[in-house]
């Protein structure tokens, strides 16, 4: 899957292309896995960024006792949530949002091999902090230790009246595990239809191809 996004300002039109790739299940042979690695490398040459999602970890999230139709629908729902979360980082803006600078996004994407993504949500006291912790522990990240990451993009979907102190304290969590010189970008999307104490988080973490197949 490839997403092409257009950004408009007063004098310029910007465009970026992001590939979203799913890796094979672990029962696939080494030749197929090597082919995926090669193809991801090729995508990196023509896309601004590559986001990798593990099919194996998608299956961990779904119900092992469910029939294939239900599992496929669950896969689609999870992938749609991830894609919508990634897209909203770039495309959803309102007068109350904290927007991530387009140039910053392109800079970080071009400097790393790929991104892994996690999604999380929480409601109640310290919801932003709990949602980010959930995203950091998301099965889509496959348990990979993100300590020392050189880059992260964190996007919170919140009610316009959600306390910014909660967001600030949540960001301290990712800053604590990232490299001291890491590029970390914060964005918010305000949704007045959400409960004030509910938070959704999309987390994109810079990683390396060598780690991608540790997800299997």
mmCIF file of C-alpha atoms in Angstrom:
data_model
loop_
_atom_site.group_PDB
_atom_site.id
_atom_site.type_symbol
_atom_site.label_atom_id
_atom_site.label_comp_id
_atom_site.label_asym_id
_atom_site.label_seq_id
_atom_site.Cartn_x
_atom_site.Cartn_y
_atom_site.Cartn_z
ATOM 1 C CA UNK A 1 0.000 0.000 0.000
ATOM 2 C CA UNK A 2 1.246 3.485 -0.806
ATOM 3 C CA UNK A 3 -0.211 6.764 0.436
ATOM 4 C CA UNK A 4 0.510 9.960 -1.464
ATOM 5 C CA UNK A 5 -0.297 13.098 0.508
ATOM 6 C CA UNK A 6 -0.516 16.665 -0.765
ATOM 7 C CA UNK A 7 0.086 19.676 1.489
ATOM 8 C CA UNK A 8 -0.972 23.177 0.544
ATOM 9 C CA UNK A 9 0.314 26.485 1.838
ATOM 10 C CA UNK A 10 -0.099 30.004 0.536
ATOM 11 C CA UNK A 11 2.686 29.739 -2.026
ATOM 12 C CA UNK A 12 3.609 26.071 -2.265
ATOM 13 C CA UNK A 13 2.206 22.597 -2.823
ATOM 14 C CA UNK A 14 4.148 19.831 -1.066
ATOM 15 C CA UNK A 15 3.851 16.127 -1.742
ATOM 16 C CA UNK A 16 5.098 13.090 0.121
ATOM 17 C CA UNK A 17 4.766 9.381 -0.528
ATOM 18 C CA UNK A 18 4.630 6.834 2.291
ATOM 19 C CA UNK A 19 4.643 3.073 1.715
ATOM 20 C CA UNK A 20 2.871 0.844 4.239
ATOM 21 C CA UNK A 21 4.168 -2.719 4.009
ATOM 22 C CA UNK A 22 3.038 -5.932 5.715
ATOM 23 C CA UNK A 23 5.662 -8.631 6.287
ATOM 24 C CA UNK A 24 5.013 -12.361 5.684
ATOM 25 C CA UNK A 25 3.759 -14.828 8.264
ATOM 26 C CA UNK A 26 6.545 -16.817 9.938
ATOM 27 C CA UNK A 27 5.591 -20.004 8.077
ATOM 28 C CA UNK A 28 6.776 -18.383 4.838
ATOM 29 C CA UNK A 29 10.195 -19.568 3.666
ATOM 30 C CA UNK A 30 13.425 -17.608 3.902
ATOM 31 C CA UNK A 31 13.426 -16.883 0.181
ATOM 32 C CA UNK A 32 10.132 -14.989 0.471
ATOM 33 C CA UNK A 33 11.373 -13.076 3.516
ATOM 34 C CA UNK A 34 14.556 -12.106 1.662
ATOM 35 C CA UNK A 35 12.408 -10.928 -1.236
ATOM 36 C CA UNK A 36 10.386 -8.717 1.106
ATOM 37 C CA UNK A 37 13.593 -7.224 2.508
ATOM 38 C CA UNK A 38 14.791 -6.461 -1.008
ATOM 39 C CA UNK A 39 11.454 -4.901 -1.953
ATOM 40 C CA UNK A 40 11.388 -2.736 1.180
ATOM 41 C CA UNK A 41 14.840 -1.463 0.253
ATOM 42 C CA UNK A 42 13.596 -0.661 -3.234
ATOM 43 C CA UNK A 43 10.564 1.168 -1.830
ATOM 44 C CA UNK A 44 12.840 3.268 0.334
ATOM 45 C CA UNK A 45 14.503 4.567 -2.838
ATOM 46 C CA UNK A 46 11.236 5.888 -4.282
ATOM 47 C CA UNK A 47 9.214 6.784 -1.159
ATOM 48 C CA UNK A 48 9.849 9.374 1.517
ATOM 49 C CA UNK A 49 9.106 6.852 4.232
ATOM 50 C CA UNK A 50 8.329 3.165 4.765
ATOM 51 C CA UNK A 51 6.061 1.912 7.572
ATOM 52 C CA UNK A 52 6.280 -1.824 8.310
ATOM 53 C CA UNK A 53 3.444 -3.829 9.883
ATOM 54 C CA UNK A 54 3.846 -7.496 10.801
ATOM 55 C CA UNK A 55 1.144 -9.903 9.627
ATOM 56 C CA UNK A 56 2.303 -12.284 12.344
ATOM 57 C CA UNK A 57 1.584 -9.701 15.016
ATOM 58 C CA UNK A 58 -1.766 -8.866 13.442
ATOM 59 C CA UNK A 59 -2.685 -12.522 13.956
ATOM 60 C CA UNK A 60 -1.643 -12.265 17.617
ATOM 61 C CA UNK A 61 -4.207 -9.507 18.123
ATOM 62 C CA UNK A 62 -7.106 -11.425 16.599
ATOM 63 C CA UNK A 63 -9.094 -14.294 18.085
ATOM 64 C CA UNK A 64 -7.407 -17.618 17.285
ATOM 65 C CA UNK A 65 -10.766 -19.377 17.555
ATOM 66 C CA UNK A 66 -12.509 -17.079 15.082
ATOM 67 C CA UNK A 67 -13.213 -18.211 11.538
ATOM 68 C CA UNK A 68 -11.053 -16.888 8.643
ATOM 69 C CA UNK A 69 -13.688 -14.364 7.539
ATOM 70 C CA UNK A 70 -13.846 -12.740 10.979
ATOM 71 C CA UNK A 71 -10.060 -12.695 11.280
ATOM 72 C CA UNK A 72 -9.652 -11.047 7.880
ATOM 73 C CA UNK A 73 -12.197 -8.420 8.882
ATOM 74 C CA UNK A 74 -10.249 -7.863 12.113
ATOM 75 C CA UNK A 75 -7.017 -7.510 10.120
ATOM 76 C CA UNK A 76 -8.686 -4.920 7.904
ATOM 77 C CA UNK A 77 -10.003 -2.973 10.894
ATOM 78 C CA UNK A 78 -6.584 -2.870 12.583
ATOM 79 C CA UNK A 79 -4.826 -1.866 9.365
ATOM 80 C CA UNK A 80 -7.446 0.804 8.696
ATOM 81 C CA UNK A 81 -6.911 2.225 12.198
ATOM 82 C CA UNK A 82 -3.160 2.331 11.640
ATOM 83 C CA UNK A 83 -3.486 3.952 8.205
ATOM 84 C CA UNK A 84 -6.048 6.486 9.436
ATOM 85 C CA UNK A 85 -3.824 7.329 12.373
ATOM 86 C CA UNK A 86 -0.804 7.846 10.131
ATOM 87 C CA UNK A 87 -2.809 9.898 7.620
ATOM 88 C CA UNK A 88 -4.253 12.126 10.333
ATOM 89 C CA UNK A 89 -0.735 13.127 11.379
ATOM 90 C CA UNK A 90 -0.395 14.839 8.021
ATOM 91 C CA UNK A 91 -3.889 15.760 6.925
ATOM 92 C CA UNK A 92 -6.079 16.576 9.932
ATOM 93 C CA UNK A 93 -5.721 20.160 11.036
ATOM 94 C CA UNK A 94 -7.903 22.587 12.963
ATOM 95 C CA UNK A 95 -7.358 25.881 14.717
ATOM 96 C CA UNK A 96 -6.795 23.987 17.980
ATOM 97 C CA UNK A 97 -4.313 21.400 16.664
ATOM 98 C CA UNK A 98 -0.579 21.231 17.169
ATOM 99 C CA UNK A 99 0.637 20.586 13.637
ATOM 100 C CA UNK A 100 3.832 18.709 12.860
ATOM 101 C CA UNK A 101 5.958 20.662 10.397
ATOM 102 C CA UNK A 102 6.015 18.997 6.981
ATOM 103 C CA UNK A 103 9.720 19.644 6.466
ATOM 104 C CA UNK A 104 10.518 18.030 9.825
ATOM 105 C CA UNK A 105 8.574 14.906 8.826
ATOM 106 C CA UNK A 106 10.407 14.569 5.523
ATOM 107 C CA UNK A 107 13.744 15.112 7.277
ATOM 108 C CA UNK A 108 13.220 12.333 9.808
ATOM 109 C CA UNK A 109 11.699 9.937 7.271
ATOM 110 C CA UNK A 110 14.546 10.326 4.816
ATOM 111 C CA UNK A 111 17.163 9.712 7.507
ATOM 112 C CA UNK A 112 15.922 6.334 8.814
ATOM 113 C CA UNK A 113 15.413 2.954 7.202
ATOM 114 C CA UNK A 114 11.794 2.408 8.194
ATOM 115 C CA UNK A 115 9.131 3.116 10.781
ATOM 116 C CA UNK A 116 7.210 0.775 13.016
ATOM 117 C CA UNK A 117 3.838 1.928 14.271
ATOM 118 C CA UNK A 118 1.802 1.385 17.402
ATOM 119 C CA UNK A 119 -1.700 2.518 18.292
ATOM 120 C CA UNK A 120 -3.173 2.959 21.738
ATOM 121 C CA UNK A 121 -6.118 4.457 23.549
ATOM 122 C CA UNK A 122 -7.125 5.153 27.112
ATOM 123 C CA UNK A 123 -9.814 6.955 29.049
ATOM 124 C CA UNK A 124 -9.763 8.450 32.521
ATOM 125 C CA UNK A 125 -7.047 9.985 34.664
ATOM 126 C CA UNK A 126 -3.746 10.536 32.799
ATOM 127 C CA UNK A 127 -5.319 9.152 29.626
ATOM 128 C CA UNK A 128 -2.628 10.544 27.310
ATOM 129 C CA UNK A 129 0.116 8.893 29.340
ATOM 130 C CA UNK A 130 -1.704 5.573 29.475
ATOM 131 C CA UNK A 131 -2.578 5.681 25.762
ATOM 132 C CA UNK A 132 1.053 6.319 24.826
ATOM 133 C CA UNK A 133 2.216 3.460 27.051
ATOM 134 C CA UNK A 134 -0.341 1.262 25.304
ATOM 135 C CA UNK A 135 0.962 2.338 21.882
ATOM 136 C CA UNK A 136 4.550 1.624 22.971
ATOM 137 C CA UNK A 137 3.451 -1.882 23.993
ATOM 138 C CA UNK A 138 1.273 -2.397 20.914
ATOM 139 C CA UNK A 139 1.501 -5.892 19.401
ATOM 140 C CA UNK A 140 2.144 -4.153 16.078
ATOM 141 C CA UNK A 141 5.554 -3.187 17.479
ATOM 142 C CA UNK A 142 6.122 -6.837 18.230
ATOM 143 C CA UNK A 143 7.794 -6.329 21.567
ATOM 144 C CA UNK A 144 10.829 -4.675 19.992
ATOM 145 C CA UNK A 145 12.705 -2.527 22.483
ATOM 146 C CA UNK A 146 12.453 1.051 21.223
ATOM 147 C CA UNK A 147 15.012 2.274 23.747
ATOM 148 C CA UNK A 148 17.549 4.461 21.966
ATOM 149 C CA UNK A 149 15.370 5.151 18.938
ATOM 150 C CA UNK A 150 16.642 8.066 16.872
ATOM 151 C CA UNK A 151 13.209 9.299 15.858
ATOM 152 C CA UNK A 152 9.552 9.244 16.797
ATOM 153 C CA UNK A 153 6.340 10.902 15.683
ATOM 154 C CA UNK A 154 3.555 10.973 18.281
ATOM 155 C CA UNK A 155 0.052 12.086 17.370
ATOM 156 C CA UNK A 156 -2.690 12.451 20.000
ATOM 157 C CA UNK A 157 -6.380 12.591 19.121
ATOM 158 C CA UNK A 158 -8.054 14.494 21.946
ATOM 159 C CA UNK A 159 -11.016 16.635 22.913
ATOM 160 C CA UNK A 160 -10.148 20.368 22.552
ATOM 161 C CA UNK A 161 -10.476 20.766 26.335
ATOM 162 C CA UNK A 162 -8.192 17.863 27.250
ATOM 163 C CA UNK A 163 -5.450 19.164 29.598
ATOM 164 C CA UNK A 164 -2.167 19.850 27.817
ATOM 165 C CA UNK A 165 -0.317 18.969 31.017
ATOM 166 C CA UNK A 166 -1.316 15.340 30.408
ATOM 167 C CA UNK A 167 0.096 15.516 26.850
ATOM 168 C CA UNK A 168 3.336 17.090 28.103
ATOM 169 C CA UNK A 169 3.819 14.394 30.734
ATOM 170 C CA UNK A 170 3.100 11.703 28.143
ATOM 171 C CA UNK A 171 5.838 13.086 25.893
ATOM 172 C CA UNK A 172 8.297 12.778 28.766
ATOM 173 C CA UNK A 173 7.747 9.009 28.576
ATOM 174 C CA UNK A 174 8.933 8.711 24.972
ATOM 175 C CA UNK A 175 11.726 11.207 25.547
ATOM 176 C CA UNK A 176 13.007 9.073 28.420
ATOM 177 C CA UNK A 177 13.493 5.988 26.219
ATOM 178 C CA UNK A 178 14.690 7.691 23.037
ATOM 179 C CA UNK A 179 18.273 8.612 22.252
ATOM 180 C CA UNK A 180 19.192 12.008 23.748
ATOM 181 C CA UNK A 181 19.741 13.315 20.211
ATOM 182 C CA UNK A 182 16.566 11.802 18.791
ATOM 183 C CA UNK A 183 14.160 13.772 16.624
ATOM 184 C CA UNK A 184 10.782 13.599 18.379
ATOM 185 C CA UNK A 185 7.731 15.331 16.968
ATOM 186 C CA UNK A 186 4.396 15.947 18.688
ATOM 187 C CA UNK A 187 1.089 16.498 16.938
ATOM 188 C CA UNK A 188 -2.521 16.719 18.094
ATOM 189 C CA UNK A 189 -5.846 16.263 16.367
ATOM 190 C CA UNK A 190 -8.809 17.766 18.204
ATOM 191 C CA UNK A 191 -12.177 16.043 18.022
ATOM 192 C CA UNK A 192 -14.999 17.735 19.911
ATOM 193 C CA UNK A 193 -17.151 14.584 19.700
ATOM 194 C CA UNK A 194 -14.767 12.642 21.949
ATOM 195 C CA UNK A 195 -15.095 12.471 25.734
ATOM 196 C CA UNK A 196 -12.775 14.995 27.383
ATOM 197 C CA UNK A 197 -10.928 12.244 29.271
ATOM 198 C CA UNK A 198 -10.359 9.928 26.278
ATOM 199 C CA UNK A 199 -7.173 9.897 24.176
ATOM 200 C CA UNK A 200 -6.131 8.015 21.039
ATOM 201 C CA UNK A 201 -2.441 7.811 20.113
ATOM 202 C CA UNK A 202 -0.632 6.933 16.903
ATOM 203 C CA UNK A 203 3.077 6.314 17.462
ATOM 204 C CA UNK A 204 5.617 6.015 14.647
ATOM 205 C CA UNK A 205 9.072 4.895 15.745
ATOM 206 C CA UNK A 206 12.228 4.950 13.620
ATOM 207 C CA UNK A 207 13.822 1.526 13.278
ATOM 208 C CA UNK A 208 16.119 -0.617 11.160
ATOM 209 C CA UNK A 209 15.366 -3.349 8.649
ATOM 210 C CA UNK A 210 17.355 -5.851 10.739
ATOM 211 C CA UNK A 211 14.764 -5.509 13.493
ATOM 212 C CA UNK A 212 11.768 -5.815 11.212
ATOM 213 C CA UNK A 213 11.994 -9.595 10.964
ATOM 214 C CA UNK A 214 12.392 -9.946 14.705
ATOM 215 C CA UNK A 215 8.664 -9.223 14.612
ATOM 216 C CA UNK A 216 8.063 -12.618 13.072
#
